Every structure is written in C-alpha cells, then in structure tokens.
Coordinates of C-alpha atoms and ligand atoms in Angstrom, one line a residue:
M11 CA -8.2 -16.4 10.1
E12 CA -5.9 -14.2 12.1
V13 CA -6.0 -10.4 12.1
V14 CA -3.0 -8.1 13.1
I15 CA -3.5 -4.3 13.4
V16 CA -0.3 -2.7 12.9
P17 CA 0.4 0.9 13.6
D18 CA 1.6 1.6 10.0
A19 CA 2.7 0.1 6.6
K20 CA 6.1 -0.3 7.6
A21 CA 5.3 -2.2 10.6
G22 CA 3.0 -4.4 8.5
G23 CA 6.1 -4.9 6.0
E24 CA 8.7 -5.9 8.8
L25 CA 6.1 -8.2 10.3
I26 CA 5.7 -10.2 6.9
A27 CA 9.3 -9.7 5.9
E28 CA 10.1 -11.6 9.4
A29 CA 7.5 -14.3 8.7
M30 CA 9.1 -14.8 5.2
A31 CA 12.8 -15.2 6.8
Q32 CA 11.7 -17.6 9.1
L33 CA 9.9 -19.7 6.4
L34 CA 13.2 -19.4 4.6
R35 CA 15.3 -20.4 7.5
R36 CA 13.2 -23.6 7.8
K37 CA 12.8 -23.9 4.2
P38 CA 15.7 -22.4 2.0
D39 CA 14.1 -23.2 -1.1
A40 CA 10.7 -22.0 -0.3
L41 CA 8.2 -20.8 -2.9
L42 CA 7.1 -17.4 -2.1
G43 CA 3.9 -15.8 -4.1
V44 CA 4.3 -12.2 -4.5
A45 CA 2.1 -9.5 -5.2
T46 CA 2.1 -6.3 -7.2
G47 CA 0.7 -2.8 -6.4
S48 CA 1.8 -0.2 -3.9
T49 CA 0.9 -2.0 -0.6
P50 CA 3.7 -4.8 -0.5
L51 CA 6.6 -2.5 -1.2
P52 CA 7.3 -2.2 2.8
V53 CA 7.5 -6.0 2.8
Y54 CA 10.1 -6.2 -0.2
E55 CA 12.2 -3.4 1.3
A56 CA 12.1 -5.1 4.8
L57 CA 13.0 -8.3 3.5
A58 CA 16.0 -6.9 1.0
A59 CA 17.1 -5.5 4.4
K60 CA 17.4 -8.6 6.0
V61 CA 19.1 -10.2 3.2
R62 CA 21.9 -7.2 3.0
S63 CA 22.3 -7.6 6.9
G64 CA 22.6 -11.5 6.7
A65 CA 19.7 -12.1 8.6
V66 CA 18.5 -14.4 6.1
E67 CA 19.4 -16.0 2.8
V68 CA 17.5 -16.0 -0.3
A69 CA 20.1 -18.0 -2.5
R70 CA 17.6 -21.0 -3.1
A71 CA 14.2 -19.0 -2.5
R72 CA 12.0 -19.2 -5.4
I73 CA 9.4 -16.7 -6.4
A74 CA 5.9 -17.2 -7.9
Q75 CA 4.0 -14.2 -9.6
L76 CA 0.2 -14.0 -8.8
D77 CA -1.2 -12.2 -11.9
E78 CA -0.3 -10.5 -15.3
Y79 CA -1.6 -8.2 -17.7
V80 CA -2.5 -9.9 -21.1
G81 CA -0.9 -8.2 -24.3
L82 CA 1.8 -6.1 -22.4
P83 CA 5.2 -7.2 -24.0
A84 CA 7.2 -9.0 -21.3
A85 CA 9.6 -6.1 -21.2
H86 CA 7.0 -3.3 -20.9
P87 CA 7.9 -1.4 -17.7
E88 CA 4.3 -1.7 -16.0
S89 CA 4.2 -5.5 -17.1
Y90 CA 4.0 -7.4 -13.7
R91 CA 7.0 -9.5 -14.6
S92 CA 9.1 -6.2 -14.9
V93 CA 7.6 -4.7 -12.0
L94 CA 8.4 -7.8 -9.7
R95 CA 12.0 -8.1 -11.5
R96 CA 12.4 -4.5 -10.3
E97 CA 10.8 -4.6 -6.9
V98 CA 11.7 -8.1 -5.5
L99 CA 14.0 -10.1 -7.8
E100 CA 16.9 -7.3 -8.3
P101 CA 16.8 -6.2 -4.7
L102 CA 16.6 -9.5 -3.2
G103 CA 19.6 -10.7 -5.5
I104 CA 17.6 -13.2 -7.0
G105 CA 17.7 -14.4 -10.6
M106 CA 15.1 -15.0 -13.3
D107 CA 16.0 -19.0 -13.2
Q108 CA 14.0 -19.1 -9.8
F109 CA 11.2 -17.1 -10.9
M110 CA 7.9 -18.5 -12.2
G111 CA 5.0 -16.6 -13.8
P112 CA 2.3 -16.8 -16.4
D113 CA 3.2 -15.7 -20.0
G114 CA 0.9 -12.6 -20.6
T115 CA 2.0 -12.5 -24.2
A116 CA 1.2 -16.1 -25.2
E117 CA -1.1 -16.3 -28.5
D118 CA -2.9 -19.4 -26.5
V119 CA -3.8 -17.5 -23.2
Q120 CA -6.0 -20.4 -22.0
G121 CA -3.0 -22.9 -22.8
A122 CA -0.7 -20.3 -20.8
C123 CA -3.1 -20.2 -18.0
E124 CA -3.3 -23.9 -17.7
A125 CA 0.2 -24.3 -18.0
Y126 CA 1.0 -22.0 -15.1
D127 CA -1.4 -23.6 -12.9
Q128 CA 0.1 -26.8 -13.3
A129 CA 3.7 -25.5 -12.9
L130 CA 2.5 -24.2 -9.6
V131 CA 1.5 -27.8 -8.6
D132 CA 4.6 -29.2 -10.1
A133 CA 6.7 -26.7 -8.0
G134 CA 5.2 -28.2 -4.9
S135 CA 2.6 -25.3 -4.4
V136 CA 3.5 -22.0 -3.0
D137 CA 4.5 -21.9 0.7
L138 CA 3.6 -18.2 1.7
Q139 CA 1.4 -16.1 -0.7
L140 CA 1.5 -12.4 -0.1
L141 CA -1.8 -10.7 -1.3
G142 CA -2.6 -7.3 -1.5
I143 CA -6.5 -6.4 -2.2
G144 CA -8.4 -4.3 -4.4
T145 CA -10.9 -1.4 -3.3
D146 CA -13.6 -3.9 -4.5
G147 CA -12.3 -6.7 -2.6
H148 CA -10.4 -8.5 -5.4
I149 CA -7.4 -10.7 -4.7
G150 CA -4.8 -11.2 -7.4
F151 CA -7.1 -10.1 -10.5
N152 CA -10.2 -12.0 -9.2
E153 CA -12.7 -9.2 -9.6
P154 CA -16.2 -9.6 -7.7
C155 CA -18.0 -12.7 -8.4
S156 CA -15.1 -14.6 -9.6
S157 CA -15.7 -18.2 -8.6
L158 CA -14.2 -19.2 -5.3
A159 CA -13.4 -22.5 -7.1
S160 CA -11.4 -20.8 -10.0
R161 CA -8.1 -21.9 -11.4
T162 CA -5.5 -19.8 -13.3
R163 CA -7.4 -18.0 -16.2
I164 CA -8.1 -15.0 -18.3
K165 CA -10.2 -12.2 -16.4
T166 CA -11.6 -8.8 -17.5
L167 CA -10.9 -6.0 -15.5
T168 CA -13.5 -3.9 -14.2
E169 CA -13.5 0.0 -14.9
Q170 CA -12.7 0.6 -11.2
T171 CA -9.6 -1.5 -11.3
R172 CA -8.6 0.0 -14.5
I173 CA -9.0 3.5 -13.0
D174 CA -7.2 2.4 -10.0
N175 CA -4.0 1.3 -12.1
A176 CA -3.9 4.1 -14.4
R177 CA -1.7 5.8 -12.1
F178 CA 1.0 3.2 -13.1
F179 CA 0.3 4.2 -16.8
D180 CA 0.8 7.9 -16.6
G181 CA -2.8 8.4 -15.4
D182 CA -3.9 7.4 -18.6
I183 CA -6.9 4.5 -18.2
D184 CA -6.6 3.9 -22.2
Q185 CA -3.0 2.5 -21.4
V186 CA -4.4 0.1 -18.8
P187 CA -4.9 -3.5 -20.3
H188 CA -8.6 -4.9 -20.3
H189 CA -7.5 -8.4 -19.6
V190 CA -5.2 -10.2 -17.5
I191 CA -4.2 -13.6 -16.3
T192 CA -4.6 -14.1 -12.7
Q193 CA -4.3 -17.2 -10.2
G194 CA -7.6 -18.2 -9.6
I195 CA -9.2 -18.4 -6.1
G196 CA -9.3 -21.9 -5.7
T197 CA -5.5 -21.9 -6.9
I198 CA -4.6 -19.1 -4.5
L199 CA -6.1 -21.3 -1.6
E200 CA -3.6 -24.0 -2.4
A201 CA -0.9 -21.8 -1.0
R202 CA 0.2 -23.1 2.8
H203 CA 0.1 -19.7 4.1
L204 CA -1.9 -16.5 2.9
V205 CA -0.8 -13.4 4.0
L206 CA -3.0 -10.4 2.8
L207 CA -1.8 -7.0 3.8
A208 CA -4.0 -3.9 3.5
T209 CA -3.3 -0.3 4.4
G210 CA -4.9 2.9 4.1
E211 CA -8.6 4.1 4.8
G212 CA -9.4 3.3 0.8
K213 CA -9.3 -0.3 1.8
A214 CA -11.3 -0.4 5.2
D215 CA -14.8 -1.3 3.5
A216 CA -13.0 -4.1 1.4
V217 CA -11.2 -5.5 4.9
A218 CA -14.5 -5.5 6.8
A219 CA -16.1 -7.5 3.9
T220 CA -13.2 -9.9 3.9
V221 CA -12.7 -10.5 7.5
E222 CA -16.4 -10.0 8.9
G223 CA -18.7 -10.5 6.0
P224 CA -20.1 -13.8 4.8
V225 CA -17.9 -15.8 2.3
A226 CA -19.1 -14.5 -0.8
A227 CA -17.8 -14.4 -4.2
V228 CA -19.0 -10.7 -4.5
C229 CA -15.9 -10.3 -2.1
P230 CA -13.3 -12.3 -3.5
A231 CA -10.9 -11.8 -0.6
S232 CA -13.6 -13.3 1.6
A233 CA -12.5 -16.8 0.5
L234 CA -9.6 -16.5 2.8
Q235 CA -12.0 -17.5 5.5
L236 CA -12.0 -20.9 3.8
H237 CA -8.1 -21.2 4.3
P238 CA -6.8 -23.0 7.6
H239 CA -3.8 -20.4 7.6
A240 CA -4.6 -17.0 6.7
T241 CA -3.4 -13.7 8.0
V242 CA -4.7 -10.5 7.7
V243 CA -2.6 -7.8 8.4
V244 CA -3.8 -4.4 8.5
D245 CA -3.0 -0.8 9.6
E246 CA -5.2 1.3 11.6
A247 CA -6.8 3.1 8.9
A248 CA -7.5 -0.1 6.8
A249 CA -8.8 -1.5 10.3
S250 CA -11.2 1.2 11.0
K251 CA -14.5 -0.5 9.8
L252 CA -13.8 -3.8 11.8
K253 CA -16.3 -4.3 14.5
L254 CA -13.9 -6.9 16.3
A255 CA -11.0 -4.8 16.3
D256 CA -10.5 -4.7 19.8
Y257 CA -10.7 -8.5 19.9
F258 CA -8.1 -9.0 17.2
R259 CA -6.0 -6.5 19.1
Y260 CA -6.4 -8.5 22.4
T261 CA -5.7 -12.0 20.8
Y262 CA -2.7 -11.0 19.1
A263 CA -1.0 -9.4 22.2
N264 CA -2.0 -12.7 24.1
K265 CA -0.8 -15.2 21.9
P266 CA 2.3 -17.6 22.5
E267 CA 5.4 -15.8 21.4
W268 CA 6.7 -18.8 19.8
Q269 CA 3.8 -18.9 17.5
G270 CA 4.6 -16.0 14.9
I271 CA 1.8 -15.3 12.3
Ligands
GLP312 N1 -3.5 -7.2 -9.2 C1 -3.2 -6.5 -8.2 C2 -3.5 -6.8 -6.8 O1 -2.8 -7.8 -6.8 C3 -3.4 -5.5 -5.8 O2 -3.7 -6.2 -4.8 C4 -4.3 -4.5 -6.1 C5 -4.2 -3.4 -5.2 O3 -3.1 -2.7 -5.4 P1 -2.3 -1.3 -4.4 O4 -1.7 -2.2 -3.2 O5 -1.4 -0.6 -5.1 O6 -3.7 -0.9 -3.8 O7 -3.5 -4.1 -7.4 C6 -3.7 -4.9 -8.6 O8 -5.2 -5.0 -9.0

C-alpha cells in the first residue's frame, strides 16, 4: 500500500485525476469505478478540466458505480445514479450508454446485486476504483464487520452513516434510506488499482485504522492492505494520526518519477 500525503483536497484531486488520465491514455476504454460523497468531487473537477483542455479524451471511457440506495427512484436527485450523472457523467460528457450501476429500484434486490456483480466481471473488471471512506472505516457501503470476501449485496446502514448522509437529504435523517446495494469488499478488491481519497480531520481515525491497523472486518477499508496496488491519498488533517507519516512522505518524495501512483 502506498500512502501519499498531499497539502489539501485540491492537490489530492489533481493527483488522482492525473492517474486516471494516464490510464485513459494507455487504455481509452478503461472502466473507471467512481464513488459518491463530497470527498471525490475535486477529482471529478480536475478530470473534467483535463478533458476540456484536451489533455485527455474520455470518448470511450466507461464508468461503474460503487453503491446505491435501495428504494429511491432512479430520478431522485440523491440516488447515487443521479449524483454520478450530475457530478461525473455530464461534466465529462460521457453518456449513460457508457455507464453501469446496480438497480436500486428492482423488486428482486438480490437478483439485481448478483446481476451487477456479474456485469462487472463481464466488463473485464474495474481498472481504477476511486474510494472515499466513512467515519467508521466503511468503503462503498460496506459497514463495519462486512465480510472481507463479500460480493455485491444489500446492506443495512448504521445510524451513524445515516446521520452523516442526512446532509444530502435536507438534514432529515428520516429521508435517508435504511438499505443500500454495495459492491462487496471481495468485488472491490478485483479492481486493478484501488485509490482511496480521505480529507479532513474527521477521517483521521479511520485512515489510521485502514493503513496502520490490522486487516480486520471491523474496519472494512483495511482490506486495502490485501490488494497488490492500493494507493491512499490523504491531506494533512486526515494523515494527522498516522504514526508513519514521515516515512510515507520520505518514500513518496524519493520514488522513481516514472512510476506514478
Ligand atoms: N457510500 C458513500 C461512500 O462511498 C463514501 O466514501 C462515504 C463518505 O462520504 P464523504 O466523502 O462525503 O465523507 O459516504 C457514503 O457512505
């Protein structure tokens, strides 16, 4: 696992957008796994700026969704499909025909989960999966004690996650669904490159547990330690509880320039 400490969220966004751009130059039809939440927004802004300036083309890029609320109509402004359409697809000029995600409105939720898991395999697996992290260490919507081998399935949100996400629902926790579909941790680990971005002091404990704690289902993001190519990008505040921060700074400053993240 590589840990990169950046000065601020904008620098983290630029670093990850450049990694995505390099991937797309190498593989124009790359499958990018994208996350919701506030944290990844600087990545999407930086990537859209690169597309506008002609630094990278996304005409053949494909986008895959990480997780979704169950029961919100797809057109609801806070369904993750709507959020991704607004924050990622439209700014990049990518059509829905290049997008894949689970159906949060399906009557057969389990069937929808299995179908999406299989669709990711059929698509050749995600090339680069961008992840945020919950204050409790969740990735996607894999709450603490999710199986580290889990596949895409339905999960029940913790009260803390519903409180955290109420800000997207007029601050009203009652509007936040209880149930979600999320790529499992085993599913996420099949992506070729995992890039987790965390910013702000509120994520410092979760980042320390992810990077320096044991691999344990109680901190789902710690599963990144099992992946051969995982990058954790953090700002100074999110890095503030890392004991090895100086080591991470040293190795990043001295790595071969051609290597990228
Ligand atoms: N399902 C999403 C996660 O994918 C995201 O990482 C998390 C953190 O969001 P934020 O980046 O806004 O803190 O929120 C939700 O729970």
